[in-house]
Short mmCIF file of C-alpha atoms in Angstrom, two decimals:
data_model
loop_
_atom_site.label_atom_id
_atom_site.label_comp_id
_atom_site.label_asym_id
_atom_site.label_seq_id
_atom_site.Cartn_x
_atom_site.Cartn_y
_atom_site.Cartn_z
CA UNK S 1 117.85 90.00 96.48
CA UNK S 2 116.99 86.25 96.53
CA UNK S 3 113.33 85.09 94.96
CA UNK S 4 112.41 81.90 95.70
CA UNK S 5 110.07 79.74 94.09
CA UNK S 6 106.44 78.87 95.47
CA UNK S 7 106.08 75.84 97.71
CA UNK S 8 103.19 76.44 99.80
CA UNK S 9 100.63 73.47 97.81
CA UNK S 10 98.26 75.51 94.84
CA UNK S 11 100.89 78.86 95.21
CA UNK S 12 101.48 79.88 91.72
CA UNK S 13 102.38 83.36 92.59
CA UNK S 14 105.78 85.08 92.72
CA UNK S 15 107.49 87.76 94.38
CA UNK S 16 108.67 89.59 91.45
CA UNK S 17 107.70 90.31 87.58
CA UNK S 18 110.42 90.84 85.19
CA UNK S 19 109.27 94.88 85.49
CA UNK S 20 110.20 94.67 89.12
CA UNK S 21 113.34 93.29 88.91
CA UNK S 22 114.60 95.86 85.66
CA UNK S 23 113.90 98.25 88.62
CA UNK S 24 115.42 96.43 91.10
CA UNK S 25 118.20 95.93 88.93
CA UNK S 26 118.19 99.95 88.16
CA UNK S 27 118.74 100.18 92.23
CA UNK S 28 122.21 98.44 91.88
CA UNK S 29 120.67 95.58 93.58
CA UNK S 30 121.55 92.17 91.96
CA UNK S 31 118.88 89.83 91.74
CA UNK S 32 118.68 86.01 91.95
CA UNK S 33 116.04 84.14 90.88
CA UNK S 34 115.10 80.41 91.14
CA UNK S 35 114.82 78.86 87.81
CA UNK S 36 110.98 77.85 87.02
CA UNK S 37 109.73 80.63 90.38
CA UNK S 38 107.77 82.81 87.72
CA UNK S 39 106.16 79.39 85.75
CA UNK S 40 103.19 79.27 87.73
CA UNK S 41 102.46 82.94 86.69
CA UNK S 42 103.26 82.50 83.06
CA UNK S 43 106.37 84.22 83.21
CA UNK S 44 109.68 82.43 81.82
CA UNK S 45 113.33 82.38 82.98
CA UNK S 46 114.35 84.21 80.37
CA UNK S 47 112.27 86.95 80.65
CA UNK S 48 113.93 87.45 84.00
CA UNK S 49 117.31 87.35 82.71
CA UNK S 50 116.40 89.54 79.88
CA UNK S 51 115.74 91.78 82.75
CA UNK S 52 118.81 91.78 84.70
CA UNK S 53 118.15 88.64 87.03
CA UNK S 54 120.42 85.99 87.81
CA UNK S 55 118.93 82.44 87.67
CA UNK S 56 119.84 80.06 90.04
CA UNK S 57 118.65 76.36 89.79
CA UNK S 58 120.32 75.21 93.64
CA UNK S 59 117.82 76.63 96.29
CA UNK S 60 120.58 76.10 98.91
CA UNK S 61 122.94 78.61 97.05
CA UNK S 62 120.54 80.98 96.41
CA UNK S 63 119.60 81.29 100.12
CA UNK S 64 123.36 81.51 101.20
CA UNK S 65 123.75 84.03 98.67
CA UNK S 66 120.88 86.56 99.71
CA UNK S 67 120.91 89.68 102.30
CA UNK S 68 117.49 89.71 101.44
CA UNK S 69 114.58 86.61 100.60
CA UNK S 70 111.57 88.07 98.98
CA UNK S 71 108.80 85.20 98.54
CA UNK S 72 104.66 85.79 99.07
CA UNK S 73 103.57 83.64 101.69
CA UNK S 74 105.09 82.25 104.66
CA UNK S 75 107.97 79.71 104.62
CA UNK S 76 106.75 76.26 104.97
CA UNK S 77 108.11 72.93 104.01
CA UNK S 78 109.63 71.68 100.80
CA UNK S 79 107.44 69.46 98.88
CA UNK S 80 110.12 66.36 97.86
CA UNK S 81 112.25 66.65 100.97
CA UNK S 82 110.06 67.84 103.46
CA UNK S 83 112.76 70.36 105.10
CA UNK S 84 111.69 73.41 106.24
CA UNK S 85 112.56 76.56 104.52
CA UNK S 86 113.77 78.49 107.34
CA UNK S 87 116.42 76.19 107.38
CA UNK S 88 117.81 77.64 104.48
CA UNK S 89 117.69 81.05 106.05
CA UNK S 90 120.66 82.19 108.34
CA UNK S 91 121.49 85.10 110.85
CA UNK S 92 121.65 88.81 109.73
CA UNK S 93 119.55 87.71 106.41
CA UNK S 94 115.78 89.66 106.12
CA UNK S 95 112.96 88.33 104.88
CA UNK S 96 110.20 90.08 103.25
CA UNK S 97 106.71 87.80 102.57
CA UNK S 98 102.84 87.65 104.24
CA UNK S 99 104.11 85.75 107.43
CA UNK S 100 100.35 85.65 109.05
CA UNK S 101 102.35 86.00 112.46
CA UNK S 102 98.91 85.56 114.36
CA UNK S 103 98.07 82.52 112.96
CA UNK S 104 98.52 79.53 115.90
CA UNK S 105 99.72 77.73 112.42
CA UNK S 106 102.40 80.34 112.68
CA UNK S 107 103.79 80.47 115.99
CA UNK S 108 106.42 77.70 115.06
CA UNK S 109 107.60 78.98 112.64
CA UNK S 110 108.15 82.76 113.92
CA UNK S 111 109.84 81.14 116.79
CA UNK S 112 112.38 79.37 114.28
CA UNK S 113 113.05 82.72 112.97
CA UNK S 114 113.82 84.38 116.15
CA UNK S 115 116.28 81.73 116.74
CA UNK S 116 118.05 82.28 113.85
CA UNK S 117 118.37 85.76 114.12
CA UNK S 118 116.39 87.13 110.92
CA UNK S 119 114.69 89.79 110.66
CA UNK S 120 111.32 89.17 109.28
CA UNK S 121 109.00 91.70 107.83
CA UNK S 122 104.95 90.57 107.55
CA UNK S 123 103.22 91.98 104.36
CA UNK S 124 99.87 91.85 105.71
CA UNK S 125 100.49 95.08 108.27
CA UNK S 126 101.42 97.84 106.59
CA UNK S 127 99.14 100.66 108.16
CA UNK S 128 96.78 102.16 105.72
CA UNK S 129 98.12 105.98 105.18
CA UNK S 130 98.39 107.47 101.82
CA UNK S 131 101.89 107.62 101.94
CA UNK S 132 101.98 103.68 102.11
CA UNK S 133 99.64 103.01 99.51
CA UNK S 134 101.90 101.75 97.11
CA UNK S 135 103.53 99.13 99.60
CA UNK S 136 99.74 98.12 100.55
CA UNK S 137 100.02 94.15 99.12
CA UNK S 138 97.43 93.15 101.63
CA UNK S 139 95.15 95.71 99.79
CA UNK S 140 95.78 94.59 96.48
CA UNK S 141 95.65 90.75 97.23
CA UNK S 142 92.64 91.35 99.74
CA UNK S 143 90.41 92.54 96.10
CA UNK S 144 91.59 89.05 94.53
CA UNK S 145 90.32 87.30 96.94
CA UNK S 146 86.67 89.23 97.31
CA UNK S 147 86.11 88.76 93.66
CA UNK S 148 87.28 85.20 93.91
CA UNK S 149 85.44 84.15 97.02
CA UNK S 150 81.97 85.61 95.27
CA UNK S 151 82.62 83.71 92.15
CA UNK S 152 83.46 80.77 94.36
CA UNK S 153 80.53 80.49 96.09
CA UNK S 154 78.29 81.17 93.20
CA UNK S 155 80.03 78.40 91.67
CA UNK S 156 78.93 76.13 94.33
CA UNK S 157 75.46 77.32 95.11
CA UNK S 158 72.63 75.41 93.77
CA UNK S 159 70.59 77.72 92.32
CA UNK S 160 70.66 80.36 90.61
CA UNK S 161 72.12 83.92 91.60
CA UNK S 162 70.26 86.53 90.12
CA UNK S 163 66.28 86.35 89.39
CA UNK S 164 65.34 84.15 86.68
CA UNK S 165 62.50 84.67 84.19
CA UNK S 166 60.95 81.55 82.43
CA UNK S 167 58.10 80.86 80.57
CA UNK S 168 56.39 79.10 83.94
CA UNK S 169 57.78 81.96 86.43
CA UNK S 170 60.31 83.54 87.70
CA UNK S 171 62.76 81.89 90.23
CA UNK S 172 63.68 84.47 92.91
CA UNK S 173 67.64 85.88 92.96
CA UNK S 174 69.99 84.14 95.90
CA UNK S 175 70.78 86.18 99.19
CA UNK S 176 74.48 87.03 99.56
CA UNK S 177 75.81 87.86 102.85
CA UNK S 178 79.03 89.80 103.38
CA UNK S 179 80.80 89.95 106.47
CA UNK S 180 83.52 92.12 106.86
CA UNK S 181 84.09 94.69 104.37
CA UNK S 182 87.09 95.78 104.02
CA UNK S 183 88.61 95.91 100.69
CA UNK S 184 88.21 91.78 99.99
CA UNK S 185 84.63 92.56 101.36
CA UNK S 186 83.31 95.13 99.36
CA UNK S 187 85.29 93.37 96.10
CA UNK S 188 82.90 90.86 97.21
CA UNK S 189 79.49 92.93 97.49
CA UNK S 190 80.42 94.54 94.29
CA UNK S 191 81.03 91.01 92.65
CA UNK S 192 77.49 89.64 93.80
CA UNK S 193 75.64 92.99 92.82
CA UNK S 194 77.23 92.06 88.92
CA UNK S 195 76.02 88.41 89.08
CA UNK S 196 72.76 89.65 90.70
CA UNK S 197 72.33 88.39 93.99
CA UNK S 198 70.46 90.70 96.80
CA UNK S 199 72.94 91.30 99.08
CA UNK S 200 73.66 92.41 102.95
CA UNK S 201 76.49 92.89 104.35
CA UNK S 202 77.95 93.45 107.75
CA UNK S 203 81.18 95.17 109.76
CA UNK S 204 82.01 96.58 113.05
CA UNK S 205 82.98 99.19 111.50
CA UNK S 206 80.70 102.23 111.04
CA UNK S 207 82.96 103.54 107.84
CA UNK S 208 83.38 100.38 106.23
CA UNK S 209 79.69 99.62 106.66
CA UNK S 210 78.34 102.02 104.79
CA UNK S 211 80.71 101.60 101.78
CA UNK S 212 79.29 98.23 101.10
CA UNK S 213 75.40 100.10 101.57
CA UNK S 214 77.06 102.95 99.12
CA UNK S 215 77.91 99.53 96.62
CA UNK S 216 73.84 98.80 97.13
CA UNK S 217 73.88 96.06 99.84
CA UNK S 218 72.20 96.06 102.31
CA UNK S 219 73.71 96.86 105.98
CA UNK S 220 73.06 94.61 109.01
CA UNK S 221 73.89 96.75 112.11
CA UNK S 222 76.07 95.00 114.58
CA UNK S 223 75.76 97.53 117.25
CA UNK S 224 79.58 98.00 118.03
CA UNK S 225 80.76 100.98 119.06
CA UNK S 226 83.42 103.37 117.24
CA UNK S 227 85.79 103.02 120.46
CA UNK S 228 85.73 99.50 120.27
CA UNK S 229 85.33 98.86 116.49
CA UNK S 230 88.09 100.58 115.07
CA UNK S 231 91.80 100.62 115.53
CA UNK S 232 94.64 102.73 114.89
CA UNK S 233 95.01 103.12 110.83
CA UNK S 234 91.10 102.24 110.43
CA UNK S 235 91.54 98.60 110.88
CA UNK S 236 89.07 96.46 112.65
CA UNK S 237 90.24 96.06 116.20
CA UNK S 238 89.97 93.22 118.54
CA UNK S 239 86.86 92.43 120.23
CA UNK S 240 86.96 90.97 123.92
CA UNK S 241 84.26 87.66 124.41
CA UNK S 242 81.62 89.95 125.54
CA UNK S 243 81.54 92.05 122.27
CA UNK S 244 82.21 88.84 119.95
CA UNK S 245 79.21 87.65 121.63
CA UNK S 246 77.43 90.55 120.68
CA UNK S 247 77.96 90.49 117.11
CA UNK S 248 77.73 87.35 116.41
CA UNK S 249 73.92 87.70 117.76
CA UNK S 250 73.59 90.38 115.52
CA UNK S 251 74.83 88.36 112.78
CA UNK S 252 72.81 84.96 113.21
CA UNK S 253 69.56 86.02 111.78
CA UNK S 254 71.17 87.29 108.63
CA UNK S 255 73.40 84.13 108.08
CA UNK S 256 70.34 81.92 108.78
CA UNK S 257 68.61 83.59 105.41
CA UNK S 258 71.58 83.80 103.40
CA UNK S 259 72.17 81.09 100.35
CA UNK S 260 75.95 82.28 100.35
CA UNK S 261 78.10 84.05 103.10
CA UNK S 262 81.55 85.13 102.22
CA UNK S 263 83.39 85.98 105.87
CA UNK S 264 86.30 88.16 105.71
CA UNK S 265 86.47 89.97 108.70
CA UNK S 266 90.76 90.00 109.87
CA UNK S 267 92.65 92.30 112.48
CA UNK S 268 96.07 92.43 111.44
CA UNK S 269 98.67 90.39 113.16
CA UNK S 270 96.39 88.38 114.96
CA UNK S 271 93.97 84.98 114.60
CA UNK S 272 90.66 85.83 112.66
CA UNK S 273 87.98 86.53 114.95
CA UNK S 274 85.55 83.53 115.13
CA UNK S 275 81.94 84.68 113.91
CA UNK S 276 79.92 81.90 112.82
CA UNK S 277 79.54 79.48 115.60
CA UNK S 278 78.66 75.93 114.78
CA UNK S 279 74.74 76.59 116.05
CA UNK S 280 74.68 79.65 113.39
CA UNK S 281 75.76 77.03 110.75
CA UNK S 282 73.13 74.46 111.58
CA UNK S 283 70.25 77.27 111.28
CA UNK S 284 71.23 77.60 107.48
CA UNK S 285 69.51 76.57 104.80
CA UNK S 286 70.74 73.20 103.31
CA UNK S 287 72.62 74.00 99.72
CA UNK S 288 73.65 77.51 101.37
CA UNK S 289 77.58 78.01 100.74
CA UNK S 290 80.28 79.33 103.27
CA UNK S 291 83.51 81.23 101.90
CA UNK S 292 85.56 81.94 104.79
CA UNK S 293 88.25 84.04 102.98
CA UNK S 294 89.84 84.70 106.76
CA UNK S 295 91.06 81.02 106.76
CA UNK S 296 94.44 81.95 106.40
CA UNK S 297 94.79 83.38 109.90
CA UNK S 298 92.59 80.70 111.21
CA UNK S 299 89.44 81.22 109.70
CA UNK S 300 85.81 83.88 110.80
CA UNK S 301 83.54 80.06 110.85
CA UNK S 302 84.22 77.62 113.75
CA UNK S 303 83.87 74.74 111.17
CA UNK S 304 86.08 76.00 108.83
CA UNK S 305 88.94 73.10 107.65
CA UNK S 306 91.67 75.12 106.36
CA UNK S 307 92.29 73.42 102.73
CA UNK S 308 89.15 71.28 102.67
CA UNK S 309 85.69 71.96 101.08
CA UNK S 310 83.25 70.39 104.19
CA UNK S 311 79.68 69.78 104.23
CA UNK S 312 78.08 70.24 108.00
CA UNK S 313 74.12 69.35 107.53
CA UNK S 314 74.11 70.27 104.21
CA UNK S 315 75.88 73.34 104.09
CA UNK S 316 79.00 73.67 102.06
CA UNK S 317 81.31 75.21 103.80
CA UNK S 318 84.90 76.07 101.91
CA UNK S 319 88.20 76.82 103.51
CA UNK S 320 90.44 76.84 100.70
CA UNK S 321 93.36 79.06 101.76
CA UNK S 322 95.12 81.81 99.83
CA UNK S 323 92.84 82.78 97.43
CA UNK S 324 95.05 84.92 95.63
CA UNK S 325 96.98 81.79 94.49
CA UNK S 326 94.14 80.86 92.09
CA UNK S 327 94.60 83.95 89.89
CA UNK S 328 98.38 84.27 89.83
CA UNK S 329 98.47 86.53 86.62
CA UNK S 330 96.53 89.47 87.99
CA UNK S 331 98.06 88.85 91.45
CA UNK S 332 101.63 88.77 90.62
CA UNK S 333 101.44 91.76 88.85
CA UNK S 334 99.98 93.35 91.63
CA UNK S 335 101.90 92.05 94.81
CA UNK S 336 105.56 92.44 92.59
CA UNK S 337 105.09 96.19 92.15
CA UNK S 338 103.67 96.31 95.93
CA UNK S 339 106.94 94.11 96.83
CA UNK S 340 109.62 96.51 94.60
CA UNK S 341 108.45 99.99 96.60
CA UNK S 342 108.33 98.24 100.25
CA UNK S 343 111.68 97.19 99.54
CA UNK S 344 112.67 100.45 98.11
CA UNK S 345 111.37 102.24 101.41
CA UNK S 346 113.01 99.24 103.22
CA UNK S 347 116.60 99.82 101.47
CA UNK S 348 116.74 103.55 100.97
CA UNK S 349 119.67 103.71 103.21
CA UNK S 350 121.49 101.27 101.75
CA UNK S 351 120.92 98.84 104.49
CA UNK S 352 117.60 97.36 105.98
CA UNK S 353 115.80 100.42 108.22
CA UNK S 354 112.46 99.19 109.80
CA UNK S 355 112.30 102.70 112.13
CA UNK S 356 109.88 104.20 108.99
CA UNK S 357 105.90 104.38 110.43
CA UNK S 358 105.01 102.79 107.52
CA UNK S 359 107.80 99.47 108.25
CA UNK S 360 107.86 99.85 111.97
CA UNK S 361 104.54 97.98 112.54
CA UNK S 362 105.29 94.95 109.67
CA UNK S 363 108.62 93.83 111.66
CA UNK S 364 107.81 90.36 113.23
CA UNK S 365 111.27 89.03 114.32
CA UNK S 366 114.52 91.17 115.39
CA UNK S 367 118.08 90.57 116.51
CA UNK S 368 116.57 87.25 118.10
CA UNK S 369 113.55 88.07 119.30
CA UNK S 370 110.03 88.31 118.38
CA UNK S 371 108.72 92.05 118.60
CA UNK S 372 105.45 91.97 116.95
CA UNK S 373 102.86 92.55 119.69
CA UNK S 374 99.91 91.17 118.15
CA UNK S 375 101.94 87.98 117.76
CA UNK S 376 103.14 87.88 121.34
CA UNK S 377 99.86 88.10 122.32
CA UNK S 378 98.58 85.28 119.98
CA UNK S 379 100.81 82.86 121.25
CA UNK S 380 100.11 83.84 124.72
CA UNK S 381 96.39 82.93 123.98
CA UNK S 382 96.83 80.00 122.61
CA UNK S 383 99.38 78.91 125.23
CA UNK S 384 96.67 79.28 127.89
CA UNK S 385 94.59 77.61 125.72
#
């Protein structure tokens, strides 16, 4: 088991705690780590070798040594050389990390995997059953980045969040506006309730809906129906142009009154589902503050940068991706014990078995070929523009 240090630009996550690899270790699997991968997480090298690891300072070797690559986010390019890390990979070797297949970003990249025969396993859909709850990283990272995002765009608002008292009157609390609420979501509502803001929040989804109203915000009714909200494993499911349409109408009075919206809305596998239109944007409030958290598989606001803080007629809008990455201490600990029992489930034979309901629907690339539908049909899109 290879574990690679960090290069995506801000990552300061790894794939594995020294806890994770004494039980990875306890597995008879022998572990390599790069030298300096746990740094940016405040965890030394020899830590890990106190725990069983090997530490390897030539990233070429440690690739040609692995059967199986466990990093967090999708390979990208090295920093100083400016190769890409699926060279390193070869054939027959698996990989285990959030790919964000449905990203156009992506689509490269996946290809490049394909090619060389690995198979690739994406973090970010593992179906939500109670039997895969402990494998759920996409869970655990999505309620970093909802409490993140809220104190993010607090941070950049203004004026205050919650109601102020003075001696000359009281300034009113900020509006929060939540869209999406799934578990990053309602981390999110719950997050602005604490710093005071009034809050709405919004989802296609009848179930998740009314978990942000049970949290005390306010629901904005989108009118989508069950059929053609929700997906198999209570995911949000792909809307067709008609139904986007739809909900974004239902959405544009509530982002026109909001001081902060935090978007989150993602259907796994694919691009994020675009929300905020430009036109929505311009009806806001100058000051307000955008958070679109769904940047990562291409963003929930048409004027989202990905990695760039922009300001459209005086509304901030923020795409910084991975949100995660900016509190790698709670995340690490988090996504490493997620990591340990997907590979667990992933190795119980001995050998890597994806034909588990839980692994089935994460595999993204296979003897040579890409297999992840939501992908395929991704890439289709964007091929036809």
């Amino acid at each position: 088991i290879a574990i690679p240090r960090e290069v995506l630009p801000g990552e300061r996550r790894v794939a594995a705690t020294p806890d994770t690899v004494r039980k990875m270790t306890a597995q008879g699997w022998k572990v390599l780590l790069q030298a300096g991968a746990g740094t940016g997480a405040h965890f030394a090298d020899a830590e890990y070798a106190a725990a069983g690891a090997g530490i390897v300072t030539d990233l070429q070797a440690l690739y040609d040594q692995a059967d199986v690559v466990l990093k967090v986010k999708q390979p990208t390019k090295l920093p100083h050389t400016g190769q890409a890390e699926t060279d390193l990979l070869h054939a027959g070797q698996t990989l285990v990390c959030f790919l964000h297949p449905g990203a156009p970003a992506n689509h490269e990249m996946v290809r490049r995997l394909a090619a060389l025969g690995v198979l690739s396993l994406t973090l970010d859909c593992v179906p939500r059953i109670s039997r895969a709850q402990r494998l759920d990283a996409l869970t655990s990272m999505s309620t970093v980045a909802g409490y993140k995002s809220a104190l993010l765009a607090a941070d950049r608002l203004e004026w205050f969040v919650p109601l102020i008292g003075t001696a000359i009157g009281a300034l009113p609390p900020a509006t929060a506006l939540v869209v999406g609420t799934g578990v990053a979501g309602l981390q999110a509502v719950a997050t602005f309730k604490r710093l005071g803001a009034v809050t709405q929040a919004a989802d296609i989804r009848a179930a998740a809906a009314e978990q942000a109203g049970s949290l005390g915000a306010k629901v904005v009714d989108l009118g989508i129906p069950a059929p053609v909200a929700v997906a198999e494993g209570g995911y949000a499911q792909a809307l067709d142009a008609t139904w986007l349409a739809r909900e974004r109408e239902a959405l544009a009075p509530a982002v026109a009154a909001a001081d902060m919206v935090i978007l989150t809305a993602l259907v796994p596998g694919r691009r994020a589902p675009m929300l905020l239109s430009a036109d929505m944007v311009a009806a806001m409030k100058p000051g307000s503050v955008i958070v679109d958290v769904a940047v990562d598989q291409g963003g929930n606001c048409e004027l989202t940068r990905e990695g760039q803080e922009t300001v459209v007629n005086g509304v901030v809008i923020n795409g910084t991706p991975n949100l995660p990455g900016l509190m790698p201490v709670s995340s690490t600990r988090l996504f490493a014990e997620n990591v340990f029992h997907f590979l667990d489930m992933l190795l119980a034979s001995g050998q890597p078995d994806t034909r588990d309901e839980v692994l089935a629907p994460c595999v993204v690339t296979r003897d040579g070929r890409i297999v992840h539908n939501g992908t395929l049909e991704e890439m289709k899109r964007s091929q036809n523009g």
